[in-house]
Each structure stands twice: as structure tokens, then as C-alpha cells.
């Protein structure tokens, strides 16, 4: 049994900052890739940022230079520091992780989502 719990969403003005965090818990053997996705109204869910187990990161072009993803393997957490926020960043943000549990070799787990609203 594995779950992801997110926190940090909220309302912020354009140009402001927000930090999202996600903690994995349960019968975890190891965590492979971790990432943040977002879905705005009327749009498809898209990858915002991801970090592999080896530390390699990748970002959507729209957030490069503004967002930073990081992970703490000891705490089984991943965070997304969002700076210089824009109204177009408004979306529900989801944490995602590929996890090896005691039952599954690889299990894709999603968080419940946290709403980020950026006002102009």
C-alpha cells in the first residue's frame, strides 16, 4: 500500500512564489522517477517537471528558469519550487512517482492534486 500526499497549493499573485511538496508513504522499497504534472481547465494533463532516480531533471519549456524540482530520498519527498508565477500557471498540480513496493516491482502512484491559482 503506497500513497502520495501533496501540500502547498493556494492562491498567489503573479510574480509571486509557491512551494509544493509531496510525501510518499507505505510499503516502499525504492522510488524511481518522481514528477509534477498539471492540468488546467479544458486542457490535457502535462508534465511540468520530473527528476529521475539518478538525479536527471527535465522541465517543460514554459517553466524553465522559474521552477525547480528537487527530491529528498531519505524522506521520500519531492518538491516543486515555483517562482515568478504567471496566471497561465493556474492549474491543478499532481505529484507522480514510480515506486517499487513489497508487492509490485514498479507501481505508478498519483497524488490527489493540489490547486494553484495565480491572479493577475
CSV table of C-alpha atoms in Angstrom, one decimal:
chain,number,residue,atom,x,y,z
A,1,UNK,CA,0.0,0.0,0.0
A,2,UNK,CA,1.6,3.2,-1.2
A,3,UNK,CA,0.2,6.8,-1.3
A,4,UNK,CA,1.3,10.3,-2.1
A,5,UNK,CA,0.2,13.2,-0.1
A,6,UNK,CA,0.5,16.7,-1.5
A,7,UNK,CA,0.6,20.1,0.1
A,8,UNK,CA,1.4,23.7,-0.7
A,9,UNK,CA,-1.2,24.7,-3.2
A,10,UNK,CA,-3.1,28.0,-2.8
A,11,UNK,CA,-3.7,31.4,-4.3
A,12,UNK,CA,-0.8,33.7,-5.2
A,13,UNK,CA,-0.4,36.9,-7.2
A,14,UNK,CA,1.5,37.0,-10.4
A,15,UNK,CA,5.2,37.3,-9.8
A,16,UNK,CA,5.0,35.5,-6.5
A,17,UNK,CA,6.3,32.2,-5.4
A,18,UNK,CA,4.8,28.9,-4.1
A,19,UNK,CA,6.4,25.7,-3.0
A,20,UNK,CA,4.6,22.4,-3.5
A,21,UNK,CA,5.6,19.2,-1.6
A,22,UNK,CA,4.7,15.6,-1.9
A,23,UNK,CA,5.4,12.8,0.5
A,24,UNK,CA,5.3,9.1,-0.3
A,25,UNK,CA,4.4,6.6,2.3
A,26,UNK,CA,3.6,3.0,2.6
A,27,UNK,CA,5.4,-0.3,1.8
A,28,UNK,CA,8.1,1.4,-0.3
A,29,UNK,CA,11.2,-0.4,-1.4
A,30,UNK,CA,12.5,2.4,-3.6
A,31,UNK,CA,11.3,5.3,-5.6
A,32,UNK,CA,12.3,5.7,-9.2
A,33,UNK,CA,11.1,8.7,-11.2
A,34,UNK,CA,9.2,11.5,-9.5
A,35,UNK,CA,7.5,14.3,-11.1
A,36,UNK,CA,4.9,17.1,-11.1
A,37,UNK,CA,2.1,17.3,-13.6
A,38,UNK,CA,-0.6,19.9,-14.0
A,39,UNK,CA,-4.0,20.2,-15.6
A,40,UNK,CA,-5.7,23.4,-16.4
A,41,UNK,CA,-9.4,23.6,-17.2
A,42,UNK,CA,-10.1,22.4,-20.7
A,43,UNK,CA,-6.5,21.2,-21.2
A,44,UNK,CA,-4.7,17.9,-21.1
A,45,UNK,CA,-2.6,17.0,-18.2
A,46,UNK,CA,1.0,17.9,-18.9
A,47,UNK,CA,4.4,17.2,-17.4
A,48,UNK,CA,5.8,20.2,-15.6
A,49,UNK,CA,9.0,18.8,-14.1
A,50,UNK,CA,10.5,15.4,-13.3
A,51,UNK,CA,13.5,14.0,-11.6
A,52,UNK,CA,14.9,10.5,-12.2
A,53,UNK,CA,16.4,8.3,-9.5
A,54,UNK,CA,19.8,9.2,-10.9
A,55,UNK,CA,19.1,12.9,-10.4
A,56,UNK,CA,18.5,13.8,-14.0
A,57,UNK,CA,15.8,16.5,-14.3
A,58,UNK,CA,13.7,17.8,-17.1
A,59,UNK,CA,11.3,20.7,-17.3
A,60,UNK,CA,8.5,21.9,-19.6
A,61,UNK,CA,9.8,24.8,-21.7
A,62,UNK,CA,7.2,27.0,-20.2
A,63,UNK,CA,8.6,26.7,-16.7
A,64,UNK,CA,12.3,26.5,-17.4
A,65,UNK,CA,14.2,29.1,-15.3
A,66,UNK,CA,11.2,29.6,-13.0
A,67,UNK,CA,10.5,26.2,-11.4
A,68,UNK,CA,12.9,23.9,-9.7
A,69,UNK,CA,12.2,20.3,-8.8
A,70,UNK,CA,14.0,18.5,-6.0
A,71,UNK,CA,13.8,15.3,-4.1
A,72,UNK,CA,14.9,14.0,-0.7
A,73,UNK,CA,15.4,10.3,-1.0
A,74,UNK,CA,15.8,9.9,2.8
A,75,UNK,CA,12.3,11.4,3.4
A,76,UNK,CA,10.7,10.0,0.2
A,77,UNK,CA,9.6,13.5,-0.8
A,78,UNK,CA,9.6,15.6,-3.9
A,79,UNK,CA,9.1,19.4,-4.0
A,80,UNK,CA,8.5,21.9,-6.7
A,81,UNK,CA,9.6,25.5,-6.1
A,82,UNK,CA,7.7,27.8,-8.3
A,83,UNK,CA,8.9,31.4,-8.8
A,84,UNK,CA,7.8,34.2,-11.0
A,85,UNK,CA,4.4,32.7,-11.3
A,86,UNK,CA,2.1,33.6,-14.1
A,87,UNK,CA,-1.6,33.4,-14.5
A,88,UNK,CA,-1.1,30.7,-17.1
A,89,UNK,CA,0.4,28.5,-14.4
A,90,UNK,CA,-3.0,28.2,-12.8
A,91,UNK,CA,-3.9,24.5,-12.7
A,92,UNK,CA,-4.3,21.5,-10.5
A,93,UNK,CA,-0.9,20.1,-9.8
A,94,UNK,CA,-0.4,16.4,-9.4
A,95,UNK,CA,2.5,14.6,-7.9
A,96,UNK,CA,3.5,11.3,-9.6
A,97,UNK,CA,6.0,8.7,-8.7
A,98,UNK,CA,7.2,5.3,-10.0
A,99,UNK,CA,7.6,3.2,-6.9
A,100,UNK,CA,8.8,-0.3,-6.2
A,101,UNK,CA,6.8,-1.7,-3.3
A,102,UNK,CA,6.9,-5.0,-1.5
A,103,UNK,CA,4.1,-6.2,-3.8
A,104,UNK,CA,4.9,-4.6,-7.1
A,105,UNK,CA,8.2,-4.2,-8.9
A,106,UNK,CA,7.0,-0.9,-10.3
A,107,UNK,CA,3.8,0.9,-9.3
A,108,UNK,CA,2.8,4.3,-10.7
A,109,UNK,CA,1.2,6.4,-8.0
A,110,UNK,CA,-0.6,9.7,-8.2
A,111,UNK,CA,-1.3,12.3,-5.6
A,112,UNK,CA,-4.8,13.7,-5.1
A,113,UNK,CA,-3.9,17.0,-6.7
A,114,UNK,CA,-3.5,20.5,-5.3
A,115,UNK,CA,-4.9,23.6,-6.8
A,116,UNK,CA,-2.6,26.5,-7.7
A,117,UNK,CA,-4.3,29.8,-8.6
A,118,UNK,CA,-2.2,32.7,-9.9
A,119,UNK,CA,-4.0,36.0,-10.1
A,120,UNK,CA,-3.0,38.9,-12.3
